[in-house]
XYZ file of C-alpha atoms in Angstrom:
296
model
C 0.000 0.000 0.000
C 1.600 2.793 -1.106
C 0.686 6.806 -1.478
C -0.638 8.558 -4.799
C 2.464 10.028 -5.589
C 4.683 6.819 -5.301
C 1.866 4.738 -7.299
C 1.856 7.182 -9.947
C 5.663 7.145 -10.278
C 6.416 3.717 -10.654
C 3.691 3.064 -12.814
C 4.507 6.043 -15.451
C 8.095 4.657 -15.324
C 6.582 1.071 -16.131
C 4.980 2.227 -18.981
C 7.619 5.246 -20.277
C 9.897 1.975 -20.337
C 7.604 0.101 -22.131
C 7.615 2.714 -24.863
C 11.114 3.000 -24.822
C 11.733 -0.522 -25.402
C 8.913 -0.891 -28.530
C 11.744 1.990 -30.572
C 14.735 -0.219 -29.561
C 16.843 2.574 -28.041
C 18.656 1.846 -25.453
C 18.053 4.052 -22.103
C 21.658 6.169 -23.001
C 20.680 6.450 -26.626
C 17.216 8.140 -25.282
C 18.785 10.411 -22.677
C 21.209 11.813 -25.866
C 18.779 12.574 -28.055
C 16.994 14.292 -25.251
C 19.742 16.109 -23.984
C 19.922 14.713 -20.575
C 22.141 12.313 -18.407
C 21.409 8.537 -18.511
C 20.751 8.325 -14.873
C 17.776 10.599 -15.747
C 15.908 7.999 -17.394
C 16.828 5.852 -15.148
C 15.278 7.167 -12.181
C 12.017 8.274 -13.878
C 12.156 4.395 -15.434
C 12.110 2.857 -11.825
C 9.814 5.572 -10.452
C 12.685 7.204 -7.972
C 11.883 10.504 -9.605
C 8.976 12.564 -10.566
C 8.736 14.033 -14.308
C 7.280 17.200 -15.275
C 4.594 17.086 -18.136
C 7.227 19.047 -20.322
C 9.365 15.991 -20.197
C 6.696 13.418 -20.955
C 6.273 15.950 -23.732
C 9.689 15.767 -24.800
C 10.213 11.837 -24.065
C 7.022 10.955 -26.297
C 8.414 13.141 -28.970
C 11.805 10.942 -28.933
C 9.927 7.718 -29.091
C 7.590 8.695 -31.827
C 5.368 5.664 -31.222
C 2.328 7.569 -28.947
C 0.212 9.828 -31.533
C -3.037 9.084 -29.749
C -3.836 13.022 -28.207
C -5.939 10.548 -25.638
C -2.846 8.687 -24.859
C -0.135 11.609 -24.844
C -2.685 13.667 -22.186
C -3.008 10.725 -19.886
C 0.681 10.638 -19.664
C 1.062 14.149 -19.138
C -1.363 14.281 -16.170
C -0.219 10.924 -14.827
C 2.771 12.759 -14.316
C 1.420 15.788 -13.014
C -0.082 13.646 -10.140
C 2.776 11.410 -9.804
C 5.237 14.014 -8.960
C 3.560 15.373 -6.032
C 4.089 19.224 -4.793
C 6.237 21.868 -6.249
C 7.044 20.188 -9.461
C 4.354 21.604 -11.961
C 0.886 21.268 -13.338
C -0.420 19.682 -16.316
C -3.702 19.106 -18.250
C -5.796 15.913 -16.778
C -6.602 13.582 -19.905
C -8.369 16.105 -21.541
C -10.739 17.529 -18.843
C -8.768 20.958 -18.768
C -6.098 22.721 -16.710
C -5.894 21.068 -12.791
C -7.968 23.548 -11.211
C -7.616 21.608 -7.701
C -3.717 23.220 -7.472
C -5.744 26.706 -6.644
C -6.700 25.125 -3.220
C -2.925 24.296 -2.415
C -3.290 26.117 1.066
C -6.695 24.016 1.935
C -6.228 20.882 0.305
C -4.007 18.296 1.679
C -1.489 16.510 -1.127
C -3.531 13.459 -0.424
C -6.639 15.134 -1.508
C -5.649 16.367 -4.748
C -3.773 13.253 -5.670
C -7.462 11.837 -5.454
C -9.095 14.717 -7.547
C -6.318 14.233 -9.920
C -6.430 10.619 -10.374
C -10.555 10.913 -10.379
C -10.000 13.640 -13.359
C -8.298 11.761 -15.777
C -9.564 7.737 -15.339
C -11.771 6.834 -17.602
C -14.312 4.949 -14.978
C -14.630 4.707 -11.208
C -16.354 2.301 -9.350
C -17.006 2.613 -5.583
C -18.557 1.085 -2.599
C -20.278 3.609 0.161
C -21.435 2.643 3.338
C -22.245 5.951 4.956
C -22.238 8.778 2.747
C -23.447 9.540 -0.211
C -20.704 9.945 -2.763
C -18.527 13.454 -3.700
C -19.682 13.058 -7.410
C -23.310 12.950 -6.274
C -23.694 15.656 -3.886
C -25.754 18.470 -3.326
C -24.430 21.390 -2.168
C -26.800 21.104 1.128
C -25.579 17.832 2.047
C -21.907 18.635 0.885
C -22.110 20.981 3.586
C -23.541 18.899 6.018
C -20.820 16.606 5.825
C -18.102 18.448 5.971
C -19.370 20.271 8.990
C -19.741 16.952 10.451
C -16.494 15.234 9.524
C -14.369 18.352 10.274
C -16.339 20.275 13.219
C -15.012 23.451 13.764
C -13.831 24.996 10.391
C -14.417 28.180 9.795
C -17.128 28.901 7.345
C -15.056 30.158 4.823
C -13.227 27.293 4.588
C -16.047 24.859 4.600
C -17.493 26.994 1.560
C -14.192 26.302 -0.284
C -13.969 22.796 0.392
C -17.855 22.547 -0.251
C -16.987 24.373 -3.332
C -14.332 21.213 -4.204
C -16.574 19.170 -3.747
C -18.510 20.539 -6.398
C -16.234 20.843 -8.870
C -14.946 17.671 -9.137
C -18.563 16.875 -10.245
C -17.954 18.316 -13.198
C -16.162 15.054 -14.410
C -19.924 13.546 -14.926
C -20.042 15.975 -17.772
C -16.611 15.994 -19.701
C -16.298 15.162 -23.019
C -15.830 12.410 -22.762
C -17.352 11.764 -19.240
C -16.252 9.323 -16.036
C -18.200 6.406 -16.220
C -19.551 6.017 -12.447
C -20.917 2.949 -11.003
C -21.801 2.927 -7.559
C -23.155 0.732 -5.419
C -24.444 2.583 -1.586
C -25.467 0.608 1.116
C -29.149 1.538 2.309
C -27.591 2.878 4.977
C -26.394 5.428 2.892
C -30.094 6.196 2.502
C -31.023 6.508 5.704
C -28.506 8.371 7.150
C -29.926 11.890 8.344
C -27.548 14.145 7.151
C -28.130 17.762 7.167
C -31.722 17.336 8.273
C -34.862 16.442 6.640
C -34.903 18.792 4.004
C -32.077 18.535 3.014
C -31.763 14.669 2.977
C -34.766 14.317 0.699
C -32.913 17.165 -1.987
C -30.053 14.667 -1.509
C -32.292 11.545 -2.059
C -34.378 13.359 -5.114
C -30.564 14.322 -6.690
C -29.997 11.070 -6.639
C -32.564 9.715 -8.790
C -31.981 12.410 -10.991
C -28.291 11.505 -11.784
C -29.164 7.898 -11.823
C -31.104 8.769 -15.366
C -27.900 10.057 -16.695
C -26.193 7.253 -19.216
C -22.382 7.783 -17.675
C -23.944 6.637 -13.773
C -25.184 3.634 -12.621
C -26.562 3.897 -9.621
C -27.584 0.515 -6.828
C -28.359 0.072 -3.583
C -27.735 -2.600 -1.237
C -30.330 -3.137 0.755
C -30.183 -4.077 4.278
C -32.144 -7.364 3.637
C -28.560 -8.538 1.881
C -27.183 -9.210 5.511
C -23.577 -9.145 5.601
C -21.792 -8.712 2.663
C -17.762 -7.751 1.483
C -18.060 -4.331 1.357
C -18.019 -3.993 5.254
C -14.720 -4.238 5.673
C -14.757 -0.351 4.419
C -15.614 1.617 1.126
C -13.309 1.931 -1.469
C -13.026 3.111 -5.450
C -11.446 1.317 -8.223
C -9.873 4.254 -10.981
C -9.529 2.436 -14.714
C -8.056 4.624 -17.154
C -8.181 5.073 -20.844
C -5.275 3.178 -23.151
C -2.683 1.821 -20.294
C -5.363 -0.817 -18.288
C -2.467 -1.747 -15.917
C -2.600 2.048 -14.176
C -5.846 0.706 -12.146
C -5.413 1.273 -8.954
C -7.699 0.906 -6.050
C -7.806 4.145 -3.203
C -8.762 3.251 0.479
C -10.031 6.061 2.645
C -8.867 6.154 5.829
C -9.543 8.915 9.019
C -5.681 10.656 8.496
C -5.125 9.849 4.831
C -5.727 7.693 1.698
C -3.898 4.382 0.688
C -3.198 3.038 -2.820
C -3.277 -0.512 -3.934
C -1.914 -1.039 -7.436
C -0.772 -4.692 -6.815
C -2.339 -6.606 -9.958
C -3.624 -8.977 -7.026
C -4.955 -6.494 -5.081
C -6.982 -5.211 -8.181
C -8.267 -8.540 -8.996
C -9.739 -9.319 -5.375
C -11.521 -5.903 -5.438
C -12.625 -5.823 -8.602
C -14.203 -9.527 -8.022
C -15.458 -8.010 -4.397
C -17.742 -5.408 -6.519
C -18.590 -7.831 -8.903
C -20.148 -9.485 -5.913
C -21.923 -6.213 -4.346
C -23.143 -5.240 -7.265
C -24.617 -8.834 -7.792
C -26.431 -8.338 -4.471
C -27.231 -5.093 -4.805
C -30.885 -3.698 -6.176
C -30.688 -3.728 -9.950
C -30.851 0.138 -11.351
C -34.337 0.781 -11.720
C -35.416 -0.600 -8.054
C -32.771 1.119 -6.740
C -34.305 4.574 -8.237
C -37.746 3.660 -7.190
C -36.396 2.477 -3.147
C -34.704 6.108 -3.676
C -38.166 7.719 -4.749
C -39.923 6.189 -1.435
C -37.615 7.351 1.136
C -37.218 10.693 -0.443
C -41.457 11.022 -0.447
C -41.045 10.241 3.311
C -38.308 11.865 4.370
């Protein structure tokens, strides 16, 4: 279990070797033509150093072999996020400039290695047992939430952080958009968060998103029992082109923990299989939404 940063690094340098191979130059030959020092590549190859989207630039250039625009941003913003603070910004597959590097001062590292990773997969899927998702917020409940999981803040800074929280959401409607598929525990549902009004906006949002064609929306109801996702929530990031830079985030109290272990990825990703075969197909899941938003 690693951090964001480290993830990212070794798994940009896996694939930056893997297109240095496919030319057949040598890791000295590639560092000449780039004008740098062998031990350059080297340390970006085995992930001991971060790269700056100029390089990837530059690197991709001297292979020749990525012309995909789809391909060339992922790499870019894969190594925006893998290098961690201080070492520049890039573009995030696409979705525009990393607006998230505005709220250095509030965010934690952790935090924006999330939004980062979250703005340039291609999919997500996730697992919530108490909260409703970030992507499918209101701004009522947003509030709520953060109020309750960091009592205290000043209200300016829960408006910025509620304002985060909103723009991330705007990854449902890229072009093209993150493919969601959640599955909430009814708990989720139940939960009075905010209040009464503001739980049934929350509930009625829900069903509203569910209609859109990126999100697919189920919930697990409590009739299921126990089930695998109580051992906590989690989300599995795929991305576009390069399938082996899934990686799974845990969310933890203090921080957030990466698994990118090809064995770790398989026992998730057959864990949500699972849920999701438990959970309410799509439709009941709207219309168990519908009822508890009528009576909350």
């Amino acid at each position: 279990m690693q951090h964001g940063p480290a993830v990212r690094r070794r798994k940009l340098g896996e694939e930056l070797r893997a297109l240095r191979d496919r030319t057949g130059l040598t890791s000295g030959e590639a560092a000449r033509i780039a004008g740098w020092h062998q031990s350059k590549i080297s340390r970006i190859e085995t992930g001991r150093s971060g790269v700056k989207p100029e390089d990837i630039r530059l690197l991709l250039d001297v292979y020749g072999n990525v012309v995909s625009p789809e391909q060339r941003a992922l790499l870019e913003a894969l190594s925006a996020s893998a290098a961690g603070p201080g070492t520049g910004e890039g573009e995030a597959a696409g979705r525009g400039r990393q607006w998230w590097h505005d709220y250095r001062g509030l965010l934690p590292q952790e935090y924006r290695d999330f939004i980062s990773l979250e703005a340039s997969a291609r999919s997500a899927r996730t697992v919530e047992l108490s909260v409703v998702p970030g992507l499918l917020q209101t701004p009522g409940y947003a509030r709520a939430v953060t109020r309750a999981a960091l009592g205290g803040l000043p209200e300016p800074k829960v408006d910025a952080l509620v304002d985060v929280r909103l723009a991330r959401q705007s990854v449902l409607r890229a072009d093209p958009p993150l493919e969601l598929s959640a599955v909430l525990d009814e708990a989720v549902l139940r939960r009075q968060i905010g209040g009464p009004g503001v739980m049934a906006a929350q509930l009625r949002h829900l069903v509203q998103v569910a209609r859109m064609p990126q999100v697919r929306l189920q919930v697990l109801p409590f009739s299921v029992g126990g089930h695998l996702g109580l051992t906590g929530p989690f989300v599995i990031f795929s991305f576009p082109n390069i399938a082996d830079l899934d990686v799974v985030v845990l969310d933890h109290l203090t921080s957030s923990l990466y698994l990118e272990r090809k064995e770790d990825l398989e026992a998730y990703s057959a864990a949500f299989r699972t849920i999701q075969a438990h959970a309410l197909p799509p439709q009941d899941s709207s219309d168990l939404i519908s009822s508890l938003a009528d009576d909350a």
